[in-house]
Coordinates of C-alpha atoms in Angstrom, one line a residue:
Chain D
M142 CA 0.0 0.0 0.0
A143 CA 1.3 3.4 -0.9
I144 CA 2.3 5.8 1.9
A145 CA -0.8 7.7 3.1
T146 CA -1.1 11.3 2.2
I147 CA -3.5 14.2 2.8
P148 CA -5.0 16.7 0.4
A149 CA -2.9 19.7 -0.6
G150 CA -3.3 22.8 1.6
L151 CA -4.1 20.8 4.7
R152 CA -1.5 19.6 7.2
D153 CA -1.0 17.6 10.4
I154 CA 0.6 19.5 13.2
L155 CA 3.0 17.7 15.4
P156 CA 4.8 18.3 18.7
P157 CA 6.4 20.7 19.5
E158 CA 4.7 23.0 17.0
A159 CA 1.2 22.1 18.1
G160 CA 2.3 23.0 21.7
E161 CA 3.7 26.3 20.5
L162 CA 0.5 27.2 18.7
R163 CA -1.6 26.3 21.7
A164 CA 0.6 28.6 23.9
I165 CA 0.1 31.4 21.5
E166 CA -3.6 30.8 21.4
G167 CA -3.6 30.7 25.2
S168 CA -2.0 34.2 25.4
L169 CA -4.6 35.6 23.0
R170 CA -7.4 34.1 24.9
D171 CA -6.0 35.4 28.2
T172 CA -6.0 38.9 26.6
F173 CA -9.5 38.6 25.4
S174 CA -10.7 37.4 28.8
A175 CA -8.9 40.3 30.4
F176 CA -11.0 42.7 28.4
G177 CA -14.2 40.9 29.6
Y178 CA -14.9 38.9 26.4
G179 CA -16.6 35.5 26.5
E180 CA -15.8 32.7 24.1
V181 CA -18.3 31.4 21.5
V182 CA -17.9 28.3 19.4
V183 CA -19.7 28.1 16.1
P184 CA -20.3 24.9 14.0
S185 CA -17.7 23.7 11.5
F186 CA -20.2 23.9 8.7
E187 CA -23.5 25.8 8.1
Y188 CA -25.9 26.5 5.3
Y189 CA -24.1 28.1 2.4
D190 CA -26.7 30.9 2.2
S191 CA -26.0 32.0 5.8
L192 CA -22.2 32.1 5.2
A193 CA -22.5 33.8 1.8
T194 CA -24.4 36.9 3.0
E195 CA -22.4 40.1 2.4
T196 CA -19.1 38.2 2.1
G197 CA -17.2 39.0 -1.0
E198 CA -17.1 37.1 -4.3
R199 CA -13.7 35.7 -3.3
F200 CA -15.0 33.9 -0.2
R201 CA -18.0 32.6 -2.0
R202 CA -15.8 31.0 -4.6
Q203 CA -13.3 29.7 -2.0
M204 CA -15.8 28.0 0.3
F205 CA -15.7 24.2 0.5
K206 CA -19.3 23.3 -0.3
F207 CA -21.2 20.0 -0.1
F208 CA -24.7 18.7 0.3
D209 CA -26.4 17.5 3.4
Q210 CA -28.9 14.6 3.5
D211 CA -31.8 16.9 2.6
G212 CA -30.0 18.1 -0.5
R213 CA -29.3 21.5 1.0
I214 CA -26.0 23.2 0.2
V215 CA -23.8 23.5 3.3
A216 CA -20.3 24.9 3.5
L217 CA -17.3 25.0 5.9
R218 CA -16.9 28.4 7.4
P219 CA -14.3 30.6 5.6
E220 CA -14.3 33.1 8.4
L221 CA -15.9 33.7 11.8
T222 CA -17.5 37.1 11.8
T223 CA -20.5 36.1 9.6
P224 CA -21.4 33.0 11.6
I225 CA -21.1 35.0 14.8
A226 CA -23.4 37.7 13.4
R227 CA -25.8 34.9 12.6
L228 CA -25.4 33.5 16.1
A229 CA -26.0 36.8 17.7
A230 CA -29.1 37.6 15.7
Q231 CA -30.4 34.1 16.4
R232 CA -29.7 33.6 20.1
L233 CA -28.4 36.7 21.7
R234 CA -31.0 39.4 21.0
E235 CA -32.3 39.5 24.5
S236 CA -28.8 39.7 26.1
E237 CA -27.5 42.9 27.5
L238 CA -25.7 45.0 24.9
P239 CA -23.0 45.3 23.9
L240 CA -22.0 41.7 23.2
R241 CA -18.4 41.0 23.8
L242 CA -17.5 37.7 22.1
Y243 CA -14.2 36.1 21.3
Y244 CA -13.3 33.0 19.3
S245 CA -10.4 30.8 18.3
Q246 CA -11.4 28.4 15.6
N247 CA -10.2 27.0 12.3
V248 CA -11.5 28.3 9.0
F249 CA -11.4 26.7 5.6
R250 CA -10.7 28.3 2.2
Q251 CA -9.9 26.7 -1.2
Q252 CA -6.9 28.9 -1.8
P253 CA -3.5 28.1 -3.3
P254 CA -1.5 26.8 -0.4
Q255 CA 1.6 28.8 0.6
R256 CA 3.5 29.7 3.8
G257 CA 1.1 31.4 6.2
Q258 CA -1.9 30.5 4.0
Q259 CA -3.1 27.0 4.2
R260 CA -6.6 25.8 3.3
E261 CA -7.3 25.2 6.9
F262 CA -6.0 27.7 9.4
K263 CA -6.9 29.2 12.8
Q264 CA -8.3 32.6 13.4
A265 CA -8.4 34.1 16.9
G266 CA -10.4 37.3 17.3
V267 CA -13.2 39.3 18.8
E268 CA -16.6 40.9 17.9
L269 CA -18.0 43.8 19.8
I270 CA -21.7 44.0 18.8
G271 CA -24.2 46.7 19.7
E272 CA -21.8 49.6 20.4
A273 CA -21.2 52.4 17.9
G274 CA -18.7 55.1 18.3
A275 CA -14.9 55.6 18.4
A276 CA -14.5 54.3 21.9
A277 CA -15.6 50.8 20.8
D278 CA -13.2 50.9 17.9
A279 CA -10.4 52.1 20.2
E280 CA -11.1 49.1 22.4
I281 CA -10.6 46.8 19.5
V282 CA -7.3 48.5 18.6
T283 CA -6.0 48.3 22.1
M284 CA -6.9 44.6 22.2
M285 CA -5.0 44.0 18.9
V286 CA -1.9 45.6 20.4
E287 CA -2.1 44.0 23.8
S288 CA -2.8 40.5 22.5
L289 CA 0.2 40.6 20.2
S290 CA 2.5 42.0 23.0
R291 CA 1.2 39.3 25.4
C292 CA 2.4 36.6 22.9
G293 CA 5.8 38.2 23.0
L294 CA 5.7 39.9 19.6
Q295 CA 7.7 43.1 19.6
R296 CA 8.1 44.6 16.1
F297 CA 4.7 45.1 14.7
K298 CA 2.4 47.9 13.7
I299 CA -1.4 48.3 13.7
G300 CA -2.6 50.6 10.9
V301 CA -6.0 52.3 11.5
G302 CA -7.8 53.7 8.6
Q303 CA -11.4 55.0 8.0
I304 CA -13.2 53.9 4.9
G305 CA -15.6 56.8 5.3
F306 CA -12.9 59.2 4.4
V307 CA -12.3 57.8 0.9
Q308 CA -16.0 57.0 0.4
G309 CA -16.8 60.7 1.1
I310 CA -14.3 61.8 -1.5
I311 CA -15.7 59.4 -4.1
D312 CA -19.3 60.5 -3.3
E313 CA -18.4 64.0 -4.3
L314 CA -17.2 62.9 -7.8
D315 CA -19.4 63.7 -10.8
D316 CA -21.8 60.9 -11.7
K317 CA -20.1 60.6 -15.1
V318 CA -17.0 59.3 -13.4
S319 CA -16.6 55.6 -13.0
K320 CA -16.6 55.3 -9.2
D321 CA -16.6 51.5 -9.4
E322 CA -13.4 51.6 -11.4
I323 CA -11.7 53.9 -8.9
R324 CA -12.7 51.6 -6.0
E325 CA -11.4 48.6 -7.9
A326 CA -8.1 50.3 -8.5
L327 CA -7.8 51.2 -4.8
L328 CA -8.6 47.6 -3.8
A329 CA -6.2 46.2 -6.3
K330 CA -3.5 48.6 -5.0
D331 CA -3.0 49.7 -8.6
L332 CA -1.8 53.3 -8.1
V333 CA -0.9 53.6 -11.8
R334 CA -4.4 52.9 -12.8
L335 CA -5.7 55.2 -10.1
T336 CA -3.5 58.0 -11.4
A337 CA -4.9 57.5 -14.9
L338 CA -8.5 57.5 -13.6
T339 CA -8.1 60.6 -11.4
E340 CA -5.8 62.8 -13.4
D341 CA -8.6 65.2 -14.5
L342 CA -10.6 65.2 -11.3
G343 CA -9.0 68.2 -9.6
E344 CA -8.7 68.3 -5.8
A345 CA -10.7 65.1 -5.4
G346 CA -8.4 63.4 -7.8
K347 CA -5.4 64.7 -5.8
A348 CA -6.9 63.4 -2.6
L349 CA -7.4 59.9 -4.0
R350 CA -3.8 59.9 -5.3
S351 CA -2.5 61.0 -2.0
L352 CA -4.3 58.4 0.0
S353 CA -1.3 56.1 0.4
N354 CA 0.7 59.0 1.7
L355 CA -1.9 60.1 4.3
R356 CA -0.5 58.3 7.3
G357 CA 1.3 59.1 10.6
E358 CA 1.0 61.9 13.0
A359 CA 0.5 64.7 10.4
V360 CA -2.4 62.8 8.7
F361 CA -5.2 64.8 10.3
D362 CA -3.9 68.2 9.2
E363 CA -3.1 66.9 5.7
A364 CA -6.3 65.0 5.2
S365 CA -8.6 67.8 6.5
K366 CA -7.7 69.8 3.4
F367 CA -9.2 67.1 1.3
A368 CA -12.4 66.6 3.4
T369 CA -15.0 68.5 1.5
N370 CA -18.2 66.8 2.8
A371 CA -19.7 65.6 6.1
R372 CA -18.9 62.0 5.4
S373 CA -15.1 62.6 5.1
T374 CA -15.0 65.1 7.9
E375 CA -16.8 62.8 10.3
A376 CA -14.6 59.9 9.3
L377 CA -11.5 62.0 10.2
S378 CA -13.0 63.1 13.4
N379 CA -13.8 59.5 14.3
L380 CA -10.3 58.3 13.4
S381 CA -8.8 61.1 15.4
K382 CA -10.8 60.1 18.5
I383 CA -9.8 56.5 18.1
I384 CA -6.1 57.4 17.9
S385 CA -6.4 59.7 20.9
L386 CA -8.0 57.0 23.0
V387 CA -5.3 54.5 22.0
G388 CA -2.8 57.1 23.1
A389 CA -4.5 57.4 26.4
A390 CA -3.9 53.7 26.9
G391 CA -0.2 54.2 26.3
L392 CA -0.1 52.3 23.0
S393 CA 0.7 54.9 20.4
D394 CA 4.1 53.4 19.6
W395 CA 2.4 50.4 17.9
V396 CA -0.5 52.2 16.2
V397 CA -0.4 54.3 13.0
P398 CA -3.3 56.2 11.5
D399 CA -3.3 55.4 7.8
L400 CA -6.0 56.6 5.4
G401 CA -4.4 54.5 2.7
I402 CA -5.9 51.3 4.2
V403 CA -8.6 50.2 1.9
R404 CA -10.7 47.0 2.4
N405 CA -13.9 45.6 1.0
F406 CA -16.1 48.7 0.4
D407 CA -19.4 46.8 0.8
Y408 CA -18.6 45.2 4.1
Y409 CA -16.7 47.8 6.2
T410 CA -18.6 50.9 7.2
G411 CA -16.1 52.9 9.3
A412 CA -12.7 52.3 11.0
I413 CA -10.6 49.6 9.4
F414 CA -7.5 47.8 11.0
E415 CA -4.5 46.0 9.6
G416 CA -1.7 44.5 11.5
F417 CA 1.8 43.9 10.1
A418 CA 4.8 42.2 11.7
E419 CA 8.3 43.1 10.6
G420 CA 9.7 40.5 8.3
L421 CA 6.4 39.0 7.4
G422 CA 5.4 39.7 3.8
F423 CA 1.7 39.5 4.4
P424 CA -0.8 41.0 7.0
L425 CA -0.9 39.4 10.4
S426 CA -4.3 40.7 11.5
G427 CA -7.3 42.5 10.1
G428 CA -10.6 43.9 11.0
G429 CA -12.9 46.9 11.1
R430 CA -16.4 48.3 11.7
Y431 CA -19.2 46.5 9.9
D432 CA -22.5 48.1 10.9
T433 CA -24.6 46.5 8.2
L434 CA -23.9 42.8 8.7
T435 CA -26.2 41.7 11.5
A436 CA -29.1 43.4 9.7
T437 CA -28.9 40.7 7.0
F438 CA -29.9 38.3 9.7
G439 CA -32.7 40.5 10.8
W440 CA -31.2 42.3 13.8
P441 CA -29.5 45.6 12.8
Q442 CA -26.7 46.4 15.2
P443 CA -23.4 48.3 14.9
A444 CA -20.5 46.0 15.2
T445 CA -16.7 46.1 15.1
G446 CA -13.9 43.5 15.6
F447 CA -10.7 42.0 14.4
Q448 CA -8.8 38.7 14.1
H449 CA -5.3 37.4 14.1
G450 CA -4.0 34.6 11.9
V451 CA -2.6 32.2 14.6
E452 CA -0.2 30.4 12.2
R453 CA 1.0 33.7 10.8
L454 CA 1.6 35.0 14.3
H455 CA 3.6 31.9 15.0
I456 CA 5.7 32.6 11.9
A457 CA 6.2 36.2 13.0
L458 CA 7.3 35.1 16.5
S459 CA 9.7 32.6 15.0
L460 CA 11.3 35.4 12.8
E461 CA 11.8 37.3 16.1
N462 CA 13.0 34.2 17.9
S463 CA 10.3 34.9 20.4
V464 CA 8.5 31.6 20.3
S465 CA 7.9 30.3 23.9
A466 CA 10.2 27.4 24.7
V467 CA 8.7 24.0 24.8
P468 CA 8.3 22.7 28.4
Q469 CA 11.2 20.8 29.8
S470 CA 11.6 17.1 29.1
P471 CA 9.5 15.0 31.3
T472 CA 11.0 12.5 33.8
L473 CA 11.4 9.1 32.3
I474 CA 11.0 5.9 34.2
T475 CA 12.7 2.9 32.8
G476 CA 10.9 -0.4 33.2
T477 CA 11.8 -3.4 35.3
Q478 CA 10.2 -6.8 35.4
N479 CA 8.1 -5.4 38.2
K480 CA 5.6 -3.2 36.4
D481 CA 3.6 -2.6 39.6
V482 CA 6.5 -0.5 41.0
L483 CA 6.7 1.4 37.7
F484 CA 3.1 2.4 37.7
A485 CA 3.1 3.3 41.4
V486 CA 6.2 5.5 41.2
A487 CA 4.9 7.2 38.0
A488 CA 1.6 8.0 39.8
S489 CA 3.5 9.5 42.7
L490 CA 5.5 11.7 40.4
R491 CA 2.5 12.9 38.5
A492 CA 0.7 13.6 41.8
A493 CA 3.7 15.9 42.7
G494 CA 3.1 17.8 39.5
L495 CA 6.0 16.2 37.6
S496 CA 5.3 15.3 34.0
T497 CA 6.4 11.6 33.6
R498 CA 6.9 9.3 30.7
M499 CA 7.1 5.5 31.3
T500 CA 9.1 3.0 29.2
F501 CA 8.1 -0.6 29.4
A502 CA 11.2 -2.4 28.1
D503 CA 13.3 -4.3 30.6
S504 CA 16.3 -2.2 31.5
S505 CA 19.1 -1.7 34.1
A506 CA 20.4 1.2 36.2
E507 CA 23.4 1.6 33.9
D508 CA 21.1 1.9 30.9
A509 CA 19.0 4.5 32.8
R510 CA 22.1 6.6 33.5
K511 CA 23.1 6.5 29.9
K512 CA 19.6 7.5 28.8
A513 CA 19.5 10.5 31.0
A514 CA 22.6 11.9 29.3
E515 CA 21.4 10.9 25.8
L516 CA 17.9 12.4 26.1
G517 CA 18.8 15.4 28.3
C518 CA 16.1 14.6 30.9
I519 CA 15.9 13.1 34.4
V520 CA 15.6 9.3 34.4
V521 CA 14.3 7.3 37.4
F522 CA 15.1 3.6 37.6
A523 CA 12.8 1.6 39.9
D524 CA 13.7 -2.1 40.4
A525 CA 12.5 -5.0 42.4
S526 CA 14.8 -4.1 45.3
G527 CA 12.2 -1.6 46.6
T528 CA 14.3 1.4 46.1
A529 CA 15.0 3.7 43.1
A530 CA 17.9 5.4 41.4
V531 CA 17.5 8.9 40.0
F532 CA 19.8 10.1 37.3
S533 CA 20.2 13.7 36.1
P534 CA 21.4 14.4 32.5
G535 CA 24.3 16.4 34.0
G536 CA 25.8 13.3 35.6
D537 CA 24.5 13.6 39.2
S538 CA 22.6 10.6 40.7
S539 CA 20.9 9.5 43.8
R540 CA 20.8 5.8 44.6
G541 CA 18.8 3.8 47.1
V542 CA 16.0 6.3 47.2
A543 CA 12.9 5.1 49.0
L544 CA 10.0 4.9 46.7
D545 CA 8.0 7.6 48.5
Q546 CA 11.0 10.0 48.3
V547 CA 11.5 9.7 44.5
A548 CA 9.3 12.8 43.8
G549 CA 11.4 14.9 46.1
A550 CA 14.7 13.7 44.5
V551 CA 13.4 14.4 41.0
E552 CA 12.3 17.9 42.1
K553 CA 15.7 18.7 43.5
F554 CA 17.4 17.7 40.2
S555 CA 14.7 19.7 38.3
V556 CA 15.5 22.8 40.2
Q557 CA 19.3 22.3 39.6
L558 CA 18.6 21.9 35.9
G559 CA 16.4 24.9 35.8
A560 CA 19.1 27.0 37.4
A561 CA 21.7 25.7 35.0
L562 CA 19.7 26.6 31.8
Chain R
M54 CA 16.8 49.9 7.1
K55 CA 17.7 47.7 4.2
L56 CA 15.5 47.6 1.1
K57 CA 15.5 44.6 -1.2
I58 CA 14.7 45.4 -4.9
A59 CA 14.1 42.7 -7.5
L60 CA 15.2 43.6 -11.0
S61 CA 14.0 42.0 -14.2
K62 CA 16.8 40.4 -16.2
G63 CA 16.8 40.9 -20.0
E64 CA 15.0 43.7 -21.8
L65 CA 14.2 45.9 -18.8
Y66 CA 17.5 45.6 -17.1
K67 CA 19.6 48.4 -18.6
N68 CA 16.8 50.9 -18.3
S69 CA 16.1 49.9 -14.8
L70 CA 19.7 50.7 -13.9
K71 CA 19.4 54.0 -15.6
I72 CA 16.4 55.0 -13.6
F73 CA 18.0 54.0 -10.3
S74 CA 21.1 55.9 -11.3
S75 CA 19.1 59.0 -12.1
A76 CA 17.4 58.7 -8.8
G77 CA 20.7 58.9 -7.1
C78 CA 21.4 55.3 -6.3
D79 CA 24.8 53.7 -6.9
V80 CA 24.4 50.9 -9.4
S81 CA 27.9 50.9 -10.9
E82 CA 28.5 47.4 -9.7
L83 CA 25.5 46.1 -11.6
S84 CA 26.5 47.5 -15.0
G85 CA 29.2 44.9 -15.7
D86 CA 28.2 42.9 -18.7
D87 CA 28.7 39.2 -18.1
S88 CA 28.3 38.9 -14.3
R89 CA 26.4 35.9 -13.1
K90 CA 25.8 37.4 -9.7
L91 CA 22.3 37.2 -8.4
I92 CA 22.6 39.5 -5.4
Y93 CA 24.3 42.9 -5.2
R94 CA 24.7 44.4 -1.8
I95 CA 25.2 48.2 -2.0
E96 CA 26.0 49.1 1.6
S97 CA 26.2 52.8 0.9
D98 CA 22.6 53.0 -0.2
E99 CA 21.4 50.2 2.2
I100 CA 19.9 48.5 -0.9
E101 CA 20.2 44.9 -2.0
Y102 CA 19.4 44.3 -5.7
L103 CA 18.2 40.8 -6.7
V104 CA 18.5 39.8 -10.3
C105 CA 15.5 37.7 -11.3
R106 CA 13.7 36.3 -14.3
P107 CA 10.9 38.8 -15.2
T108 CA 8.1 36.3 -14.5
D109 CA 9.6 35.7 -11.0
V110 CA 9.8 39.3 -9.9
P111 CA 6.1 39.5 -8.8
V112 CA 6.6 36.2 -6.9
Y113 CA 9.5 37.6 -4.9
V114 CA 7.7 40.8 -4.2
E115 CA 4.4 39.3 -3.2
N116 CA 6.0 37.0 -0.7
G117 CA 8.1 39.8 0.8
A118 CA 11.4 38.3 -0.2
A119 CA 11.8 41.6 -2.1
D120 CA 10.3 44.9 -0.9
L121 CA 10.2 46.4 -4.4
G122 CA 10.5 45.2 -7.9
I123 CA 10.7 46.3 -11.5
V124 CA 8.6 44.3 -13.9
G125 CA 6.7 44.7 -17.1
K126 CA 2.9 45.4 -16.9
D127 CA 2.5 42.4 -19.2
V128 CA 4.1 40.0 -16.6
L129 CA 2.1 41.7 -13.9
M130 CA -1.2 41.3 -15.7
E131 CA -0.5 37.6 -16.3
S132 CA 0.6 36.8 -12.8
A133 CA -2.2 38.7 -11.0
K134 CA -0.2 38.9 -7.7
N135 CA -1.3 40.8 -4.7
V136 CA 1.2 43.7 -4.8
Y137 CA 1.1 47.5 -4.9
E138 CA 1.6 48.9 -8.4
V139 CA 3.3 52.1 -7.5
L140 CA 4.7 53.8 -10.6
D141 CA 4.6 53.6 -14.4
L142 CA 8.3 53.8 -15.2
G143 CA 7.6 54.6 -18.9
F144 CA 10.1 52.4 -20.6
G145 CA 9.9 48.9 -22.1
G146 CA 6.7 49.8 -24.0
C147 CA 4.8 47.0 -25.8
R148 CA 1.2 45.9 -26.0
F149 CA -1.0 42.9 -25.8
V150 CA -2.8 42.3 -29.1
L151 CA -5.3 40.0 -30.5
A152 CA -4.1 38.8 -34.0
E153 CA -5.2 36.5 -36.7
P154 CA -3.9 35.3 -40.1
E155 CA -4.4 38.0 -42.8
N156 CA -7.2 36.2 -44.6
G157 CA -8.3 34.3 -41.5
H158 CA -11.1 36.6 -40.3
E159 CA -13.9 34.7 -42.0
L160 CA -12.6 31.5 -40.5
A161 CA -12.5 33.0 -37.0
E162 CA -16.0 34.5 -37.3
R163 CA -17.4 31.3 -38.6
S164 CA -15.8 29.1 -35.9
Y165 CA -17.3 31.3 -33.2
T166 CA -20.7 32.1 -34.5
H167 CA -21.4 28.8 -36.3
L168 CA -19.6 26.2 -34.4
G169 CA -19.7 28.1 -31.1
H170 CA -16.0 27.4 -30.6
I171 CA -12.9 29.5 -31.2
R172 CA -9.3 28.6 -30.3
I173 CA -6.9 31.2 -29.1
A174 CA -3.2 30.3 -28.7
T175 CA -1.2 32.3 -26.3
K176 CA 1.7 32.5 -23.8
Y177 CA -0.6 34.5 -21.5
P178 CA -3.7 32.4 -20.6
H179 CA -4.8 34.5 -17.7
V180 CA -4.8 37.8 -19.7
T181 CA -6.6 36.0 -22.6
E182 CA -9.3 34.5 -20.4
E183 CA -9.9 37.8 -18.6
Y184 CA -10.1 39.7 -21.9
F185 CA -12.6 37.3 -23.5
S186 CA -14.7 36.9 -20.3
D187 CA -15.0 40.7 -20.1
K188 CA -16.5 40.5 -23.6
G189 CA -18.8 37.7 -22.6
M190 CA -17.1 35.2 -24.9
Q191 CA -16.2 31.7 -24.0
V192 CA -13.1 30.6 -25.9
E193 CA -10.6 27.7 -25.8
V194 CA -7.3 29.0 -24.6
I195 CA -4.3 27.0 -25.8
K196 CA -1.2 27.7 -23.7
L197 CA 2.1 27.8 -25.6
H198 CA 5.5 28.7 -24.4
G199 CA 6.9 30.6 -27.4
N200 CA 6.6 31.3 -31.2
V201 CA 2.9 31.6 -30.8
E202 CA 2.7 33.1 -34.4
L203 CA 3.1 29.5 -35.7
A204 CA -0.2 28.3 -34.2
P205 CA -2.8 29.9 -36.5
L206 CA -0.6 29.2 -39.5
V207 CA -0.9 25.4 -39.0
G208 CA -4.4 25.2 -37.8
L209 CA -3.8 24.9 -34.1
A210 CA -5.8 28.0 -33.4
E211 CA -7.9 30.7 -35.2
Q212 CA -6.4 33.6 -33.3
I213 CA -3.6 34.5 -31.0
V214 CA -3.1 36.8 -28.0
D215 CA 0.6 37.9 -28.0
L216 CA 2.9 40.7 -27.0
A217 CA 3.9 43.1 -29.8
S218 CA 6.3 46.0 -29.8
S219 CA 7.0 47.0 -33.4
G220 CA 4.6 44.5 -34.8
R221 CA 7.2 43.2 -37.1
T222 CA 7.1 39.6 -36.0
L223 CA 3.4 39.5 -36.7
R224 CA 3.7 41.1 -40.1
D225 CA 6.6 38.8 -41.1
N226 CA 4.2 35.8 -40.3
K227 CA 1.4 37.4 -42.2
L228 CA -0.7 38.0 -39.1
R229 CA -2.9 41.0 -38.7
I230 CA -3.7 42.8 -35.5
V231 CA -7.4 42.7 -34.8
E232 CA -7.4 44.6 -31.5
T233 CA -5.0 46.1 -29.0
I234 CA -5.8 44.6 -25.6
A235 CA -3.6 46.7 -23.3
E236 CA -0.5 48.9 -23.4
C237 CA 2.3 47.7 -21.2
T238 CA 5.3 49.5 -19.8
A239 CA 7.7 48.7 -16.9
R240 CA 6.2 49.2 -13.5
L241 CA 7.6 49.7 -10.0
I242 CA 5.8 47.3 -7.6
A243 CA 5.9 47.0 -3.8
N244 CA 5.1 44.4 -1.2
P245 CA 2.0 45.6 0.8
A246 CA 3.5 44.8 4.1
S247 CA 6.8 46.6 3.2
M248 CA 4.7 49.6 2.1
K249 CA 3.4 49.8 5.7
M250 CA 6.4 48.7 7.7
K251 CA 9.1 50.5 5.6
Y252 CA 7.0 53.4 4.5
E253 CA 9.4 56.3 4.9
R254 CA 12.2 54.6 3.1
I255 CA 10.1 53.4 0.2
N256 CA 8.3 56.7 -0.1
E257 CA 11.5 58.6 -0.2
L258 CA 13.0 56.3 -2.9
T259 CA 9.9 56.3 -5.1
G260 CA 9.8 60.1 -4.8
R261 CA 13.3 60.3 -6.3
I262 CA 12.4 57.8 -9.0
H263 CA 9.3 59.7 -9.8
S264 CA 11.3 62.9 -10.2
A265 CA 13.8 61.0 -12.4
I266 CA 11.1 59.9 -14.7
L267 CA 9.6 63.3 -15.1
Q268 CA 12.9 64.7 -16.4

């Protein structure tokens, strides 16, 4: 039989990587909890129609779809915000607003597999539903920063934009102008095409061409010259408040106002966020305000949120050499002909909080000593004599240890090893 | 802060160096003729130049292995990568054209309207598919790797989508341009993450390049 394989774009995750990803996930969850968010878990697959509301063409194409027993089309979730909007409209209408929900689940997309972009990957993020206004968006931004810092990431930036600013400028354009083409050029990051489309559009054209330069501290002064209508002006005011509140939280160093950020025009209605890590060629995190989504499920509510790509965060941390170390090697007990002793001693070690691995092959004290050096972990040898020998990888040993003293002996060596590291 | 710039080997190379030179960058090391070097580290400018095959430049830039790149719009259109297209550098002009044999128009028409099927040979399947799908036409795209002019002459296809500069190759093979699909010149592209994380450096350099072009 040929060696078993799995479909492209999917992968098995093995130790220690799985442990590292869990640790990262744990830090993110701790941050979300610290902000008072509660976890929700949504199903792996739902009706395609629920998932396809308001999401872009790209997600619709990329969803893994199949049929259930009743012949209805179901699909694996490509992201979490839409299912959670559905969940909120369905189950949480009577709850006290705003809803503060967090998640950490896998999503599925039929996209070309590459580093940091598999077909199945984990997103960890939050949704704040039922709260309009800059303070809510500022809360989201502070969570983005604090969650990344808590994971140990140091060199990153969160860009905060406001889609209302550019929408306002586009609104002012003459109806003859192809606004859709301008939006397409902005989304495609095609500044050459944008220049061609806006050359003859006067100040508005200049504003559109300047978008990617409207970032940083001076942005509010610069941009206000281009804000000719209420929509753009309010957007700037909103962005300014968000940045100011983030400053009050002491997080300005990681946050950049950036009017050049442009994301799905139909979906986002206000502030938009993008997170980048140094050395990572693609975005780490994304989000924004999406006030029209829950309405498609019959319960109109303002909403804002963000998510991190957990695998991408792992890559970013690796690039910084900041991945949390895998826990120390567990104590290993080598077997004797008397397996009763083996099990009893292992249980006593675990009860003392010491992670322990048993081996069942018959062995000797001499073998145990060699194994300790070879594997770099403490090895306990328990034989029929009623006492045990404990070997440290550094060469120290204790012999003739009473069985009820083994845990203590192991702990002593553990502390020594910890100090040496 | 180091910038990595991917340059296209071949047609665009010399003009790329000229632009960088006019923009005040030291590219003297890269001007040697037969060097097989792939990476040039210019410490004084804090720039690392990577020499790549043109079709590979968008790949390096999209992945972030290069912050910036110089590549033809034709390559960019075919590769459809997620990169910032920052500047039109003006040189390397050519165009995508739809062409057919001089007296092949009737055959092409008939194939499509009567038989509902027309075959287009091309090195650029993505551009071709986009072009015809925008027109609402369903065609069979036959991917070739070179000398595409041969295809309609021997009955492999009714028309071709190819890159033309002077148009001489088409004329020499008795092919007629039916339509110009797009004008292509060399472009400066940037990785989206680099645009954000190395903003000041990239903005400063593109400013100098932009001035150099305008002269």
